[in-house]
CSV table of C-alpha atoms in Angstrom, one decimal:
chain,number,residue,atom,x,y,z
E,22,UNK,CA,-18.7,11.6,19.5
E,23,UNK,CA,-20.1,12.7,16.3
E,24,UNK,CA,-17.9,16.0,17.0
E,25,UNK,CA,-15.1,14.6,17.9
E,26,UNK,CA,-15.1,11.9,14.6
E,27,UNK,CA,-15.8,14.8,12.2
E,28,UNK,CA,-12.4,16.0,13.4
E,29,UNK,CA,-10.2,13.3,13.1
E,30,UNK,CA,-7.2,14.4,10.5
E,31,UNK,CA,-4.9,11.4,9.0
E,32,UNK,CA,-1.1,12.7,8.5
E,33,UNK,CA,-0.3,10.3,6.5
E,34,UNK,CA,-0.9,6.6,4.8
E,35,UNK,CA,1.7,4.1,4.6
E,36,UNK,CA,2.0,1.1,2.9
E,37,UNK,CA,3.7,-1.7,5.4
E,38,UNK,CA,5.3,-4.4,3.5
E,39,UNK,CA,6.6,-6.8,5.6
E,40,UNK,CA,9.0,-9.4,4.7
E,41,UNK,CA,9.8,-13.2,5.8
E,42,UNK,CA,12.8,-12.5,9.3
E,43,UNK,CA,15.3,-11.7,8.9
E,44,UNK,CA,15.5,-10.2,4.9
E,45,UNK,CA,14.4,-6.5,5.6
E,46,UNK,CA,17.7,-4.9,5.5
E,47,UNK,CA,17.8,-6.9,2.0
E,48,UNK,CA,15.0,-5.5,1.2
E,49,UNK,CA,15.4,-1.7,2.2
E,50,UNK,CA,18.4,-2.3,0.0
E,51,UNK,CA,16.7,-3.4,-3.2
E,52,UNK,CA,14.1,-1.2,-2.5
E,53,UNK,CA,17.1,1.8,-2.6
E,54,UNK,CA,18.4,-0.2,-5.5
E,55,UNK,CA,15.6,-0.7,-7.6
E,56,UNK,CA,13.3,2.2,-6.8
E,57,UNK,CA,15.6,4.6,-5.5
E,58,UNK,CA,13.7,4.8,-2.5
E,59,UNK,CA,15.1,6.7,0.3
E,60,UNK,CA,15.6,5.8,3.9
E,61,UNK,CA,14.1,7.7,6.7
E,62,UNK,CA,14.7,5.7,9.8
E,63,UNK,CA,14.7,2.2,11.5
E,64,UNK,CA,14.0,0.7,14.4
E,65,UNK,CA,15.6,-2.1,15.9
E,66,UNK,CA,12.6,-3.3,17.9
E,67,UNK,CA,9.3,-2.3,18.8
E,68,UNK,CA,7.5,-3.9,20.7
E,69,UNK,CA,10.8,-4.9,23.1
E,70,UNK,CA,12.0,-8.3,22.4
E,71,UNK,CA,11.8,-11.2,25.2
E,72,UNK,CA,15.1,-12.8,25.9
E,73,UNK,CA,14.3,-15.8,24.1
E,74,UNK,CA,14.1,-14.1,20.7
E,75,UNK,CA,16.2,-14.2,18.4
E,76,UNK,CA,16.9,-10.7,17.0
E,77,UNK,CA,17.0,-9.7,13.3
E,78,UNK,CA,19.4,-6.7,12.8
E,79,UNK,CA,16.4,-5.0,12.2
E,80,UNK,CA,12.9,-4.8,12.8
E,81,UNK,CA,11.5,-2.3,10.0
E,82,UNK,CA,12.4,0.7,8.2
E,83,UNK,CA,10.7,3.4,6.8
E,84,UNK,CA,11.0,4.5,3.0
E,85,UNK,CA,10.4,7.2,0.9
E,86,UNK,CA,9.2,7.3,-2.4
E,87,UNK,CA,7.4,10.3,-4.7
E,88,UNK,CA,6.9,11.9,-1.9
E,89,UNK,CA,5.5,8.9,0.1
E,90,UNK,CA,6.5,6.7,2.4
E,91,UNK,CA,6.2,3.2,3.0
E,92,UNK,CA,7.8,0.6,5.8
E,93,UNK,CA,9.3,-2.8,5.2
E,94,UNK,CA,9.4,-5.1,7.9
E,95,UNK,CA,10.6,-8.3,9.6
E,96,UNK,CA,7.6,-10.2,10.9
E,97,UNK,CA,7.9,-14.4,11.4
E,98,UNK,CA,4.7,-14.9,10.4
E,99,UNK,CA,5.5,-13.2,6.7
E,100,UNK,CA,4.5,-16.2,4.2
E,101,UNK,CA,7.4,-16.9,2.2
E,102,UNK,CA,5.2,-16.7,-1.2
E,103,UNK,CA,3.1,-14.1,-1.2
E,104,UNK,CA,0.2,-14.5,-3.6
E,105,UNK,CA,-1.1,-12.3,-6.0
E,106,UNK,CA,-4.1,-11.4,-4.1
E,107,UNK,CA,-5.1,-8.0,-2.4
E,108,UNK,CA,-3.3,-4.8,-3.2
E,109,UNK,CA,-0.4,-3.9,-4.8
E,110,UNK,CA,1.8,-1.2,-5.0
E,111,UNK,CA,1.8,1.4,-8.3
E,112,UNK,CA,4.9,3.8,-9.2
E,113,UNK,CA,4.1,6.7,-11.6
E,114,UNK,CA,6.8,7.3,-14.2
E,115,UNK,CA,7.7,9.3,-17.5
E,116,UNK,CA,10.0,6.3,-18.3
E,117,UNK,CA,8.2,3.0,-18.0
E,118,UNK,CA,10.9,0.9,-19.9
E,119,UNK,CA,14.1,2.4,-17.9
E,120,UNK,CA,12.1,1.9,-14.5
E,121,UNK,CA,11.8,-2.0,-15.1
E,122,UNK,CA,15.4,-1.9,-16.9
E,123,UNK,CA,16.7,-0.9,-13.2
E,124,UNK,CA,14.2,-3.0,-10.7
E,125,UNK,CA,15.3,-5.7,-13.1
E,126,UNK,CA,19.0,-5.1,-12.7
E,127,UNK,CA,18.3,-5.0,-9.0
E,128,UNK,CA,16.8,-8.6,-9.0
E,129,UNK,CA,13.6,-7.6,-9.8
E,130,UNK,CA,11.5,-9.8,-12.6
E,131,UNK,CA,9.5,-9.0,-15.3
E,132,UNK,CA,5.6,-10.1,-15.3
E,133,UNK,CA,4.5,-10.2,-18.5
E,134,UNK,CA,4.5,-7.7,-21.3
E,135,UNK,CA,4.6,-3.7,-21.5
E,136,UNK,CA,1.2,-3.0,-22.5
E,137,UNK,CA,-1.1,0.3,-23.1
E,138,UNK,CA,-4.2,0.1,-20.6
E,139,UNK,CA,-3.6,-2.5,-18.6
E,140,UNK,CA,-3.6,-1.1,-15.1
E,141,UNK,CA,-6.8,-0.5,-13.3
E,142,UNK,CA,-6.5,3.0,-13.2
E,143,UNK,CA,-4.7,3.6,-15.7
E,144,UNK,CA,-4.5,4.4,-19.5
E,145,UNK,CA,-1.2,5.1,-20.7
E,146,UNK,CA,1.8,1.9,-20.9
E,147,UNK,CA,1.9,-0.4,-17.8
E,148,UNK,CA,4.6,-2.6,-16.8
E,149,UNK,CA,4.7,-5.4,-14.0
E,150,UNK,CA,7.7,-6.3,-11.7
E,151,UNK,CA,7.6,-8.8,-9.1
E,152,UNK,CA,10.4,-8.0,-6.2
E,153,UNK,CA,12.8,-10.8,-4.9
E,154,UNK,CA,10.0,-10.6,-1.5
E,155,UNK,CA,7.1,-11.3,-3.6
E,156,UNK,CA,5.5,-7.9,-4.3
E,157,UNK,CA,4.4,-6.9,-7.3
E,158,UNK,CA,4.9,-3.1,-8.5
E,159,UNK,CA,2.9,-1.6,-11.1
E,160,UNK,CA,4.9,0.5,-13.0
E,161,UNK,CA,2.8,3.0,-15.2
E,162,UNK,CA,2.8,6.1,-17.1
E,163,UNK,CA,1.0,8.6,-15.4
E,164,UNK,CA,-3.1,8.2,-14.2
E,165,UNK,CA,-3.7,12.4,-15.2
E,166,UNK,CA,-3.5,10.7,-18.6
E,167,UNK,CA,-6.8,8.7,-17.3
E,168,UNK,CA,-9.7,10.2,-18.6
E,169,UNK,CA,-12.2,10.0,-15.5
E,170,UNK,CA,-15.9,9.8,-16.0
E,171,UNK,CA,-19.1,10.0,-14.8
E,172,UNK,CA,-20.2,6.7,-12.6
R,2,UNK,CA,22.0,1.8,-20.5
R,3,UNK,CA,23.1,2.4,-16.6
R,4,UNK,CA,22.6,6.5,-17.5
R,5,UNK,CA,19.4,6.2,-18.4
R,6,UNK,CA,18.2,4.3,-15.6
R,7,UNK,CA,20.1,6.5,-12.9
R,8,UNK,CA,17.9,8.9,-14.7
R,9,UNK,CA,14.4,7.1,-13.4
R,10,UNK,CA,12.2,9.1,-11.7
R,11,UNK,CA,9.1,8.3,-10.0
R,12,UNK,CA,6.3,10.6,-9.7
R,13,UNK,CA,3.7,8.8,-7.4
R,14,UNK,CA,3.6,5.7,-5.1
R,15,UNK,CA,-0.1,4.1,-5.2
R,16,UNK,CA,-1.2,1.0,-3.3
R,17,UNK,CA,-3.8,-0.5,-5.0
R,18,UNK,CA,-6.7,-2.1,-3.3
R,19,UNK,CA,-9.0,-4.8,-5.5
R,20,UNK,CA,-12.1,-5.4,-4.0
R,21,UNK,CA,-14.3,-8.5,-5.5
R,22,UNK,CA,-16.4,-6.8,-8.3
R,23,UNK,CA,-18.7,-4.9,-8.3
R,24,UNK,CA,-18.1,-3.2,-4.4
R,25,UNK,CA,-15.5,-0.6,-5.4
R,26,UNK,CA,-18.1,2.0,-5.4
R,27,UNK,CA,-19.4,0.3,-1.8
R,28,UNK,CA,-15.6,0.4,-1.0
R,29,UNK,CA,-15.3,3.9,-2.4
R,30,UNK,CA,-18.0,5.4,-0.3
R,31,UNK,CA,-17.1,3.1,3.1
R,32,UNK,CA,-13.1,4.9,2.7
R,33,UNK,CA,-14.9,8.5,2.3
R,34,UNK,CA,-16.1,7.7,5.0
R,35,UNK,CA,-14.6,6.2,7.6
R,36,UNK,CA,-11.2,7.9,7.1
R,37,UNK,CA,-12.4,11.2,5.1
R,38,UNK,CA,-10.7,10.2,1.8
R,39,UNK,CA,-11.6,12.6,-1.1
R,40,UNK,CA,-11.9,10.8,-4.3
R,41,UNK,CA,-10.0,12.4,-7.0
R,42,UNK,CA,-11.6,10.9,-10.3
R,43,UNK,CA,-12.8,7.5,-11.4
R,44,UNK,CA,-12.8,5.3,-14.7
R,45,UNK,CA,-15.1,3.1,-16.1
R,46,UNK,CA,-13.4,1.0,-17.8
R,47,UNK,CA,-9.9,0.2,-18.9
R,48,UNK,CA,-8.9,-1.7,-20.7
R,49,UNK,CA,-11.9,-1.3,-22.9
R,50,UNK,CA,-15.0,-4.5,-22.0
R,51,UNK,CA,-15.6,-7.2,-24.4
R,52,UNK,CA,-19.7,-7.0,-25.3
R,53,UNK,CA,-20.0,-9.8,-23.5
R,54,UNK,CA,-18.9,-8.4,-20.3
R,55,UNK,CA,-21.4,-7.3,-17.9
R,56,UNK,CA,-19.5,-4.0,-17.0
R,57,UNK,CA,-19.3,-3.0,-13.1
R,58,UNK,CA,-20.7,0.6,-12.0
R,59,UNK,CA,-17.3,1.7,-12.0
R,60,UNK,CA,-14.0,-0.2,-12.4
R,61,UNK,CA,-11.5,2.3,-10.2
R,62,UNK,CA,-11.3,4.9,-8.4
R,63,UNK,CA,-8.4,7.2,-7.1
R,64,UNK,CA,-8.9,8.4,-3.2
R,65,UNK,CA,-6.5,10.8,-1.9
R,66,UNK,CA,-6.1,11.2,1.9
R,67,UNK,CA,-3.0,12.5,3.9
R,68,UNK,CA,-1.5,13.6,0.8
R,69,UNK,CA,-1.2,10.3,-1.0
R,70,UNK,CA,-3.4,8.6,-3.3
R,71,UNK,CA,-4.8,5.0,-3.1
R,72,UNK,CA,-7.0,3.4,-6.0
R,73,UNK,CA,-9.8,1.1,-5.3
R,74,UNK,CA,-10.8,-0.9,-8.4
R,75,UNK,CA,-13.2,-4.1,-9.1
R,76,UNK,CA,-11.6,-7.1,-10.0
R,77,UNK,CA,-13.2,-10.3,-10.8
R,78,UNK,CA,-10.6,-12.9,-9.6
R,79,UNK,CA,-9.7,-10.7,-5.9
R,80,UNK,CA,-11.0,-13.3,-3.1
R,81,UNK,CA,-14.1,-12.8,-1.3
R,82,UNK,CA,-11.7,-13.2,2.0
R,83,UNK,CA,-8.6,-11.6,1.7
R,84,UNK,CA,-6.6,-13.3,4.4
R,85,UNK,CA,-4.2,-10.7,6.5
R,86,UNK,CA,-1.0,-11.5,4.5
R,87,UNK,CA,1.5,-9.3,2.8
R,88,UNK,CA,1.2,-5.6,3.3
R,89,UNK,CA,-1.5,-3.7,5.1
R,90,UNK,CA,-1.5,0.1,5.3
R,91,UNK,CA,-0.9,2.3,8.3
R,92,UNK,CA,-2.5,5.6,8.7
R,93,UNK,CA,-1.2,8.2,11.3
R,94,UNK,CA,-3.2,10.5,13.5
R,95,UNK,CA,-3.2,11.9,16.7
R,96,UNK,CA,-6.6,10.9,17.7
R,97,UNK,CA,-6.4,7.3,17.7
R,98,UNK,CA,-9.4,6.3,19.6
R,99,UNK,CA,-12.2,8.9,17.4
R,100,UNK,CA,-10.1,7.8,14.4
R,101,UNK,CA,-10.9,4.0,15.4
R,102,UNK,CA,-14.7,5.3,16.6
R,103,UNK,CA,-15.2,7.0,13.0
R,104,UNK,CA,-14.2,3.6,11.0
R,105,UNK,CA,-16.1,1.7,12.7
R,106,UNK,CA,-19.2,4.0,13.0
R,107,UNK,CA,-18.9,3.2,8.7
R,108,UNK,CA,-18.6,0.0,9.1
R,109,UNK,CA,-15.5,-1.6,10.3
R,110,UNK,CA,-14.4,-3.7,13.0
R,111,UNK,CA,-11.7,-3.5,15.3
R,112,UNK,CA,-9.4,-6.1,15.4
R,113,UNK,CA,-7.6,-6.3,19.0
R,114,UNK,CA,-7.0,-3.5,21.5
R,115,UNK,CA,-5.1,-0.4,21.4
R,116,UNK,CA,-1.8,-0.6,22.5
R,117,UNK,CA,1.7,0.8,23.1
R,118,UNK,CA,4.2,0.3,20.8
R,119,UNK,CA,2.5,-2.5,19.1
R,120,UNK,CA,3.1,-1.6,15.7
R,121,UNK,CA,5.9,-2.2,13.2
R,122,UNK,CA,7.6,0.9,13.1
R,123,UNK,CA,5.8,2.6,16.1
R,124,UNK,CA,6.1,3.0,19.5
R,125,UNK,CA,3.1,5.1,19.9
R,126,UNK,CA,-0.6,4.2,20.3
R,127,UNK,CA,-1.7,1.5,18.0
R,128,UNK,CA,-5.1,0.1,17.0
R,129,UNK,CA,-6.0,-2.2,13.8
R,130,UNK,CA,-9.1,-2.0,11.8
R,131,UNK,CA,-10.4,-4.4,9.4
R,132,UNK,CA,-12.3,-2.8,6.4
R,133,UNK,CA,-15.5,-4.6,5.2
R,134,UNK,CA,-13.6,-5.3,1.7
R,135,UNK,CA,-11.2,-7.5,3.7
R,136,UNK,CA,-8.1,-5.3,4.5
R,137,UNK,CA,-6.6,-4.5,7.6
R,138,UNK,CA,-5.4,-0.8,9.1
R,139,UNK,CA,-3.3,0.4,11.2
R,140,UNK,CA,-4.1,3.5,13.2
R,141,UNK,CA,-1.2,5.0,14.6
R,142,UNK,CA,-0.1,7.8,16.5
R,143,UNK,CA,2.7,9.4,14.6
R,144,UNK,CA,6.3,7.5,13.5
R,145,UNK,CA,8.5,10.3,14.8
R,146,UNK,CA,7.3,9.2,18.1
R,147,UNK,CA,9.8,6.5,17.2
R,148,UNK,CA,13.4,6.2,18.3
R,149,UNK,CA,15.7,5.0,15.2
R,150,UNK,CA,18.4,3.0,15.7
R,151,UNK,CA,22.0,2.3,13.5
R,152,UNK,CA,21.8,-1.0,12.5
């Protein structure tokens, strides 16, 4: 077992956001719209639906972003307010100001101010955008401008 | 205005994962190892502590696994029960049951049984994890197992 667990290899992480049924073809849109994410694929149901559900035109896509992806997805039991607690997402940009310009114009809203060291990893200007789903988005100047230290 | 934001680029796509200060080097070491994450550089503090602040070991820390970073930070006001709402992360492998094994050898439970098709955007092998900071993973056999639809 020990063997076997030292080789277990991870392809890759993704971030599932899912959304209140049925709004995650509006929000693989904003997503595209705000972010410029990109879309991979979607599903139209996994696992199969009974004949009692009612379908959403989708069940979840998959995005990609900076060379990651993440999935947005239809799921009944989505809260529709999400609190601020647990993670959030962080996007990495040269241009903090224009990147909230455009989630904003794609019905995105500023949370609070622009400021200089206010993310957790991060030291250079840090913006805040909540999405119309209730995610927020860090949106930050690059964390190689961190300067990491000893613990 | 609408040039400059066609222009935005992002560079990186982080989720960021607050555990209750001051476990983020607890939570560091548990994601080292239970899914071979390799930390990438940490920060003590930003933005800068008042005196009166009694400072955490670390405050973040940026793990990279799969080929995407996540950061782990301390933060005073995350819950000490982070209830399973809003996004949770998937990570893909091939081994599903020693990637399951490994976790839970460092500490995490497993949350329901591994099935078919039982994730969001997966038709493959599926079994959830529940870290001992409170979040919930998805280990998945790989996405292009799926079969996207046109919606």
């Amino acid at each position: 077992m020990a063997q076997q667990q030292a080789q277990v290899k991870f392809t890759a992480v993704k971030p599932q956001l899912m959304v209140k049924t049925p709004k995650a073809v509006d929000a693989v849109n904003f997503y595209k719209s705000a972010f410029g994410a990109v879309e991979a694929g979607r599903s139209a149901c996994c696992p199969p639906p009974t004949a009692e559900q009612n379908l959403p035109n989708i069940l979840c896509a998959q995005l990609e972003l900076a060379g990651c992806s993440f999935v947005v997805y239809n799921d009944d039991s989505a809260p529709q307010k999400i609190e601020g607690i647990g993670n959030q997402l962080c996007l990495e940009t040269d241009d903090v100001e224009a990147a909230i310009s455009k989630a904003v114009s794609a019905g995105a809203v500023v949370e609070g101010e622009v400021t200089e060291g206010g993310g957790a990893c991060c030291r250079g200007r840090v913006g805040k955008v909540k999405d119309p789903y209730g995610y927020v988005w860090l949106i930050c100047s690059p964390s190689n401008k961190c300067a990491p230290v000893e613990a």
